[in-house]
Amino acid sequence: MKLARYMGQGRVEIVDEAEPICPPGGLLIQTEACGLCSGELMDWYMDKKIPHVLGHEVAGRVIESQDPQFPVGSRVFPHHHAPCLNCNLCRAGHYVHCPQWKRTRLQPGGMAERFGVTAENLTDTLLCNDLSPQDAALIEPLACVIKSLRAGQGQGVADPQCAVIGLGAMGLLHLLMLPPNAIGYDINPCRVAHANTLNLRTGDPQKPQTADVIFVCPGSQNAFDSALRFANPGATIVMFAPLAPGLDLRVPQQAYFHDLSIKNSYSCGPTDTSMARDSLRNGTVKSAHVVSDFVRLEALPEAYLKMKRGEILKPMVQF
């Protein structure tokens, strides 16, 4: 079986490894499509996992099942982390902090011809026979965006002006899910041009409009500082990505005197994945909106480097 392993320093190799087996009470999946996540480009995050099988934005067909909810032949989306649904954290909706969520994972990973889904992972595995494999593989990143959008709600403005900083794939997903008057900013003209082809509003980052809710997609101090510059009094700033280790977000006194709320949005849970599936079903978002390159597995190492260099928006492997 072929799979993609991250070997360190931005290097990805396609290797042959042993076939996985169906985990007790779980599923064995024939992979159909798997997207490359922008988080998988962060050396500081990935190098500590070496050697790591890439892939968690994934969908495929069940080829062996030990759970009648997911019959052989059905197309499924399995989240690579899944909560127990019973602990106090889960009951409060804090799924990503559940101990089970933290320990669960796909075996060996989604960027493989076949992989196993444990019984624990089935608490956030969804049937999606009515979606294409490419759209089903977008459930996880879209679910992360839906959680982010929920974090930006409730700031008290009847018709808030929303803005998105960073128009990579995740920023585009934010804009696609926001009202039409939302506006996006990026310093990369190619990304701005792509957003415009989707009829999304974009603005000049040097002359931004003021906003009530600002979603900051790059994990950088500069991006946060940009949000501060055009945040209205009482605005909410949502940090969608982390800063690198050793870097702490600097929050000036301006945030206090302007009553700004700063929220964080990390990954997603079952509520978000179900909502993401619904959005893909109704056509609000399609994989073609944000996936620039549909490739075969053997082309992934080159596509990985191109995405890392900012030459392409997002690749998705079709198996």
CSV table of C-alpha atoms in Angstrom, one decimal:
chain,number,residue,atom,x,y,z
A,1,MET,CA,0.0,0.0,0.0
A,2,LYS,CA,1.3,3.5,-0.9
A,3,LEU,CA,1.1,6.4,1.5
A,4,ALA,CA,2.6,9.9,2.0
A,5,ARG,CA,5.0,10.4,4.9
A,6,TYR,CA,6.3,13.7,6.1
A,7,MET,CA,10.1,13.2,6.6
A,8,GLY,CA,11.1,16.6,7.9
A,9,GLN,CA,12.2,20.0,6.6
A,10,GLY,CA,9.4,20.2,4.1
A,11,ARG,CA,10.2,16.8,2.5
A,12,VAL,CA,7.4,14.4,1.7
A,13,GLU,CA,8.0,10.8,0.4
A,14,ILE,CA,5.6,8.3,-1.2
A,15,VAL,CA,6.4,4.9,0.4
A,16,ASP,CA,5.1,1.4,0.3
A,17,GLU,CA,4.0,0.1,3.7
A,18,ALA,CA,2.0,-2.8,5.1
A,19,GLU,CA,-1.8,-2.9,4.6
A,20,PRO,CA,-3.8,-1.7,7.7
A,21,ILE,CA,-6.4,-4.0,9.3
A,22,CYS,CA,-9.9,-3.1,10.4
A,23,PRO,CA,-9.7,-1.9,14.0
A,24,PRO,CA,-12.0,-3.8,16.4
A,25,GLY,CA,-15.5,-2.3,16.2
A,26,GLY,CA,-14.3,0.1,13.5
A,27,LEU,CA,-14.0,0.5,9.7
A,28,LEU,CA,-11.5,-0.1,7.0
A,29,ILE,CA,-11.6,2.6,4.3
A,30,GLN,CA,-10.5,2.7,0.7
A,31,THR,CA,-9.4,6.3,0.3
A,32,GLU,CA,-11.1,8.3,-2.5
A,33,ALA,CA,-9.9,11.9,-1.8
A,34,CYS,CA,-7.7,13.7,0.7
A,35,GLY,CA,-6.8,17.4,0.9
A,36,LEU,CA,-3.6,18.9,2.1
A,37,CYS,CA,-4.1,21.1,5.2
A,38,SER,CA,-2.2,24.4,5.6
A,39,GLY,CA,-1.3,23.2,9.1
A,40,GLU,CA,0.7,20.4,7.5
A,41,LEU,CA,3.0,23.0,6.1
A,42,MET,CA,4.2,24.3,9.4
A,43,ASP,CA,7.7,22.9,10.1
A,44,TRP,CA,7.6,23.7,13.8
A,45,TYR,CA,4.4,21.6,14.1
A,46,MET,CA,5.3,18.8,11.7
A,47,ASP,CA,8.9,18.2,12.5
A,48,LYS,CA,8.1,17.0,16.0
A,49,LYS,CA,5.8,14.3,14.5
A,50,ILE,CA,8.5,12.7,12.2
A,51,PRO,CA,7.9,10.3,10.5
A,52,HIS,CA,4.2,11.3,10.1
A,53,VAL,CA,1.6,10.1,7.7
A,54,LEU,CA,-0.1,13.1,6.2
A,55,GLY,CA,-3.8,13.6,5.7
A,56,HIS,CA,-6.9,14.2,7.7
A,57,GLU,CA,-9.1,16.0,5.2
A,58,VAL,CA,-10.3,12.7,3.9
A,59,ALA,CA,-13.2,10.7,2.5
A,60,GLY,CA,-13.5,7.2,1.2
A,61,ARG,CA,-15.6,4.0,0.8
A,62,VAL,CA,-16.0,1.4,3.5
A,63,ILE,CA,-14.5,-1.9,2.5
A,64,GLU,CA,-14.8,-3.6,5.9
A,65,SER,CA,-17.2,-2.7,8.7
A,66,GLN,CA,-17.7,-3.8,12.2
A,67,ASP,CA,-20.4,-1.3,12.9
A,68,PRO,CA,-23.8,-1.6,11.2
A,69,GLN,CA,-24.3,2.2,11.0
A,70,PHE,CA,-21.6,2.2,8.3
A,71,PRO,CA,-22.3,-0.6,5.8
A,72,VAL,CA,-19.7,-1.8,3.3
A,73,GLY,CA,-19.8,0.3,0.1
A,74,SER,CA,-20.9,3.5,1.9
A,75,ARG,CA,-19.0,6.7,1.5
A,76,VAL,CA,-17.9,8.2,4.8
A,77,PHE,CA,-16.1,11.2,6.2
A,78,PRO,CA,-14.1,10.3,9.4
A,79,HIS,CA,-12.8,13.0,11.6
A,80,HIS,CA,-9.2,12.1,12.7
A,81,HIS,CA,-10.1,13.1,16.3
A,82,ALA,CA,-13.4,12.2,17.9
A,83,PRO,CA,-14.8,13.0,21.3
A,84,CYS,CA,-16.4,10.6,23.8
A,85,LEU,CA,-19.6,12.8,23.9
A,86,ASN,CA,-20.1,11.9,27.6
A,87,CYS,CA,-17.5,13.8,29.7
A,88,ASN,CA,-18.1,17.2,31.2
A,89,LEU,CA,-16.0,18.9,28.5
A,90,CYS,CA,-18.1,17.3,25.7
A,91,ARG,CA,-21.4,18.2,27.5
A,92,ALA,CA,-20.2,21.8,27.5
A,93,GLY,CA,-19.4,21.6,23.8
A,94,HIS,CA,-15.6,21.7,24.3
A,95,TYR,CA,-15.0,18.6,22.2
A,96,VAL,CA,-11.4,19.4,21.2
A,97,HIS,CA,-10.3,19.2,24.9
A,98,CYS,CA,-11.9,15.8,25.5
A,99,PRO,CA,-9.2,13.2,26.4
A,100,GLN,CA,-10.6,10.8,23.8
A,101,TRP,CA,-10.5,13.5,21.1
A,102,LYS,CA,-6.8,14.1,21.9
A,103,ARG,CA,-5.8,10.4,21.6
A,104,THR,CA,-7.8,9.3,18.6
A,105,ARG,CA,-6.4,9.3,15.1
A,106,LEU,CA,-6.8,7.6,11.7
A,107,GLN,CA,-4.6,4.5,11.2
A,108,PRO,CA,-2.1,5.2,9.7
A,109,GLY,CA,-3.5,8.5,8.3
A,110,GLY,CA,-5.7,9.8,5.5
A,111,MET,CA,-3.0,10.3,2.8
A,112,ALA,CA,-2.9,6.5,2.2
A,113,GLU,CA,-4.6,4.2,-0.2
A,114,ARG,CA,-6.4,2.6,2.7
A,115,PHE,CA,-6.7,3.4,6.4
A,116,GLY,CA,-8.5,2.2,9.6
A,117,VAL,CA,-11.1,4.1,11.6
A,118,THR,CA,-11.2,3.1,15.2
A,119,ALA,CA,-14.5,2.5,17.1
A,120,GLU,CA,-13.8,5.6,19.2
A,121,ASN,CA,-13.5,7.7,16.0
A,122,LEU,CA,-17.0,6.7,15.0
A,123,THR,CA,-18.5,9.4,17.3
A,124,ASP,CA,-17.5,11.9,14.5
A,125,THR,CA,-17.8,9.8,11.4
A,126,LEU,CA,-20.5,10.8,8.9
A,127,LEU,CA,-22.2,9.0,6.0
A,128,CYS,CA,-22.0,11.2,2.9
A,129,ASN,CA,-23.2,9.0,0.0
A,130,ASP,CA,-24.8,12.0,-1.6
A,131,LEU,CA,-21.5,14.0,-1.8
A,132,SER,CA,-18.7,13.6,-4.3
A,133,PRO,CA,-15.5,12.3,-2.6
A,134,GLN,CA,-13.9,15.7,-3.3
A,135,ASP,CA,-16.6,17.6,-1.5
A,136,ALA,CA,-16.8,15.0,1.3
A,137,ALA,CA,-13.1,15.5,1.9
A,138,LEU,CA,-13.7,19.2,2.5
A,139,ILE,CA,-15.9,18.5,5.6
A,140,GLU,CA,-13.1,18.8,8.1
A,141,PRO,CA,-11.6,22.2,7.0
A,142,LEU,CA,-15.1,23.6,6.5
A,143,ALA,CA,-16.1,22.4,10.0
A,144,CYS,CA,-13.1,24.3,11.4
A,145,VAL,CA,-14.3,27.4,9.7
A,146,ILE,CA,-17.9,26.9,11.0
A,147,LYS,CA,-16.5,26.7,14.5
A,148,SER,CA,-14.6,30.0,13.9
A,149,LEU,CA,-17.8,31.7,12.6
A,150,ARG,CA,-19.6,30.7,15.8
A,151,ALA,CA,-16.8,32.2,17.8
A,152,GLY,CA,-17.4,35.5,16.0
A,153,GLN,CA,-21.1,35.6,16.8
A,154,GLY,CA,-22.8,37.5,19.6
A,155,GLN,CA,-20.9,40.8,19.7
A,156,GLY,CA,-24.2,42.7,19.9
A,157,VAL,CA,-24.3,44.4,16.5
A,158,ALA,CA,-27.5,43.8,14.6
A,159,ASP,CA,-25.9,43.6,11.2
A,160,PRO,CA,-22.1,43.2,11.8
A,161,GLN,CA,-19.6,44.1,9.2
A,162,CYS,CA,-17.3,41.1,8.9
A,163,ALA,CA,-13.8,40.9,7.5
A,164,VAL,CA,-11.3,38.1,6.8
A,165,ILE,CA,-7.5,38.6,6.9
A,166,GLY,CA,-5.7,36.0,4.7
A,167,LEU,CA,-7.3,34.5,1.6
A,168,GLY,CA,-5.7,31.1,1.5
A,169,ALA,CA,-8.1,28.2,1.3
A,170,MET,CA,-9.3,28.7,4.9
A,171,GLY,CA,-9.9,32.4,4.4
A,172,LEU,CA,-11.8,31.8,1.3
A,173,LEU,CA,-14.0,29.3,3.1
A,174,HIS,CA,-14.7,32.0,5.7
A,175,LEU,CA,-15.8,34.4,3.1
A,176,LEU,CA,-17.9,31.9,1.3
A,177,MET,CA,-19.8,31.2,4.5
A,178,LEU,CA,-20.2,34.8,5.5
A,179,PRO,CA,-22.9,37.3,4.3
A,180,PRO,CA,-22.2,38.9,0.9
A,181,ASN,CA,-21.1,42.2,2.4
A,182,ALA,CA,-18.1,40.5,4.2
A,183,ILE,CA,-14.7,41.6,2.8
A,184,GLY,CA,-11.4,39.8,2.5
A,185,TYR,CA,-7.8,41.1,2.5
A,186,ASP,CA,-4.5,39.5,1.4
A,187,ILE,CA,-1.2,40.9,0.3
A,188,ASN,CA,-0.9,38.1,-2.4
A,189,PRO,CA,-2.5,39.4,-5.6
A,190,CYS,CA,-3.1,35.9,-6.9
A,191,ARG,CA,-5.2,35.0,-3.9
A,192,VAL,CA,-7.1,38.2,-4.3
A,193,ALA,CA,-7.7,37.5,-7.9
A,194,HIS,CA,-9.0,34.0,-7.1
A,195,ALA,CA,-11.4,35.4,-4.5
A,196,ASN,CA,-12.7,37.8,-7.1
A,197,THR,CA,-13.4,34.9,-9.5
A,198,LEU,CA,-15.7,33.6,-6.8
A,199,ASN,CA,-17.6,36.9,-6.7
A,200,LEU,CA,-16.2,37.5,-3.2
A,201,ARG,CA,-15.5,41.1,-2.0
A,202,THR,CA,-11.9,42.0,-1.5
A,203,GLY,CA,-10.3,45.2,-0.3
A,204,ASP,CA,-7.0,47.1,-0.1
A,205,PRO,CA,-5.2,46.0,3.1
A,206,GLN,CA,-3.6,49.5,3.2
A,207,LYS,CA,-7.1,51.1,3.2
A,208,PRO,CA,-9.3,48.7,5.1
A,209,GLN,CA,-12.9,49.3,6.0
A,210,THR,CA,-13.8,49.2,9.7
A,211,ALA,CA,-15.3,46.0,10.9
A,212,ASP,CA,-17.2,44.5,13.8
A,213,VAL,CA,-16.0,40.9,13.4
A,214,ILE,CA,-12.5,40.1,12.0
A,215,PHE,CA,-11.3,36.6,11.3
A,216,VAL,CA,-7.5,36.4,11.4
A,217,CYS,CA,-6.4,33.3,9.4
A,218,PRO,CA,-2.6,33.6,9.3
A,219,GLY,CA,-0.9,32.8,12.6
A,220,SER,CA,1.1,35.9,12.9
A,221,GLN,CA,1.5,39.0,15.0
A,222,ASN,CA,1.4,41.2,11.9
A,223,ALA,CA,-2.0,39.8,10.9
A,224,PHE,CA,-3.4,40.4,14.4
A,225,ASP,CA,-2.0,44.0,14.4
A,226,SER,CA,-3.8,44.6,11.1
A,227,ALA,CA,-7.1,43.5,12.6
A,228,LEU,CA,-6.5,45.9,15.5
A,229,ARG,CA,-6.1,48.8,13.0
A,230,PHE,CA,-9.7,48.5,11.6
A,231,ALA,CA,-11.6,47.0,14.5
A,232,ASN,CA,-14.6,49.0,15.5
A,233,PRO,CA,-15.1,49.7,19.3
A,234,GLY,CA,-16.6,46.5,20.8
A,235,ALA,CA,-15.4,44.4,17.8
A,236,THR,CA,-14.6,40.7,18.1
A,237,ILE,CA,-11.3,39.4,16.7
A,238,VAL,CA,-11.1,35.6,16.1
A,239,MET,CA,-7.7,34.1,15.9
A,240,PHE,CA,-8.0,31.1,13.6
A,241,ALA,CA,-4.4,29.9,13.7
A,242,PRO,CA,-1.7,29.7,16.3
A,243,LEU,CA,1.6,31.6,16.5
A,244,ALA,CA,4.8,29.5,16.4
A,245,PRO,CA,6.2,28.2,19.7
A,246,GLY,CA,7.9,30.8,21.7
A,247,LEU,CA,5.9,33.6,20.2
A,248,ASP,CA,3.2,35.1,22.5
A,249,LEU,CA,0.4,37.3,21.0
A,250,ARG,CA,1.0,40.9,22.0
A,251,VAL,CA,-2.3,42.6,22.9
A,252,PRO,CA,-1.9,46.4,23.4
A,253,GLN,CA,-4.0,48.5,25.8
A,254,GLN,CA,-6.0,49.6,22.8
A,255,ALA,CA,-7.9,46.3,23.1
A,256,TYR,CA,-9.0,47.2,26.6
A,257,PHE,CA,-10.0,50.8,25.9
A,258,HIS,CA,-11.9,49.8,22.8
A,259,ASP,CA,-13.7,46.9,24.5
A,260,LEU,CA,-12.4,44.4,22.0
A,261,SER,CA,-13.0,40.7,22.4
A,262,ILE,CA,-10.3,38.4,21.3
A,263,LYS,CA,-11.4,34.8,20.8
A,264,ASN,CA,-9.6,31.6,19.6
A,265,SER,CA,-10.9,28.9,17.4
A,266,TYR,CA,-9.1,25.5,17.4
A,267,SER,CA,-10.1,22.6,15.2
A,268,CYS,CA,-13.8,21.4,15.3
A,269,GLY,CA,-16.2,18.9,16.8
A,270,PRO,CA,-19.2,16.8,15.7
A,271,THR,CA,-21.6,19.8,15.7
A,272,ASP,CA,-19.4,21.6,13.3
A,273,THR,CA,-18.8,18.6,11.0
A,274,SER,CA,-22.6,18.0,10.7
A,275,MET,CA,-23.1,21.6,9.7
A,276,ALA,CA,-20.3,21.4,7.2
A,277,ARG,CA,-21.8,18.4,5.6
A,278,ASP,CA,-25.1,20.3,5.3
A,279,SER,CA,-23.4,23.3,3.7
A,280,LEU,CA,-21.7,21.1,1.1
A,281,ARG,CA,-25.0,19.3,0.4
A,282,ASN,CA,-26.8,22.6,-0.3
A,283,GLY,CA,-23.9,23.8,-2.6
A,284,THR,CA,-22.9,26.8,-0.4
A,285,VAL,CA,-19.4,25.5,-0.7
A,286,LYS,CA,-17.8,23.2,-3.2
A,287,SER,CA,-14.3,21.7,-3.3
A,288,ALA,CA,-13.6,23.4,-6.6
A,289,HIS,CA,-14.0,26.8,-4.9
A,290,VAL,CA,-10.8,26.3,-2.8
A,291,VAL,CA,-8.9,23.4,-4.3
A,292,SER,CA,-6.6,24.6,-7.1
A,293,ASP,CA,-4.9,21.3,-7.9
A,294,PHE,CA,-6.4,17.9,-8.0
A,295,VAL,CA,-3.5,15.5,-8.2
A,296,ARG,CA,-2.5,11.8,-7.9
A,297,LEU,CA,-0.7,10.6,-4.8
A,298,GLU,CA,2.7,10.4,-6.6
A,299,ALA,CA,2.4,14.2,-7.4
A,300,LEU,CA,1.9,15.2,-3.8
A,301,PRO,CA,5.6,15.8,-2.8
A,302,GLU,CA,5.8,18.5,-5.6
A,303,ALA,CA,2.4,19.9,-4.8
A,304,TYR,CA,3.4,20.1,-1.1
A,305,LEU,CA,6.3,22.3,-1.9
A,306,LYS,CA,4.3,24.5,-4.3
A,307,MET,CA,1.7,25.1,-1.6
A,308,LYS,CA,4.4,25.8,0.9
A,309,ARG,CA,5.9,28.4,-1.4
A,310,GLY,CA,2.5,30.0,-2.1
A,311,GLU,CA,2.6,29.0,-5.8
A,312,ILE,CA,-0.7,27.1,-5.6
A,313,LEU,CA,-3.7,27.6,-3.3
A,314,LYS,CA,-4.5,24.0,-2.2
A,315,PRO,CA,-3.9,20.5,-3.6
A,316,MET,CA,-6.2,17.5,-3.1
A,317,VAL,CA,-5.1,14.0,-3.9
A,318,GLN,CA,-7.6,11.8,-5.8
A,319,PHE,CA,-7.0,8.1,-5.3
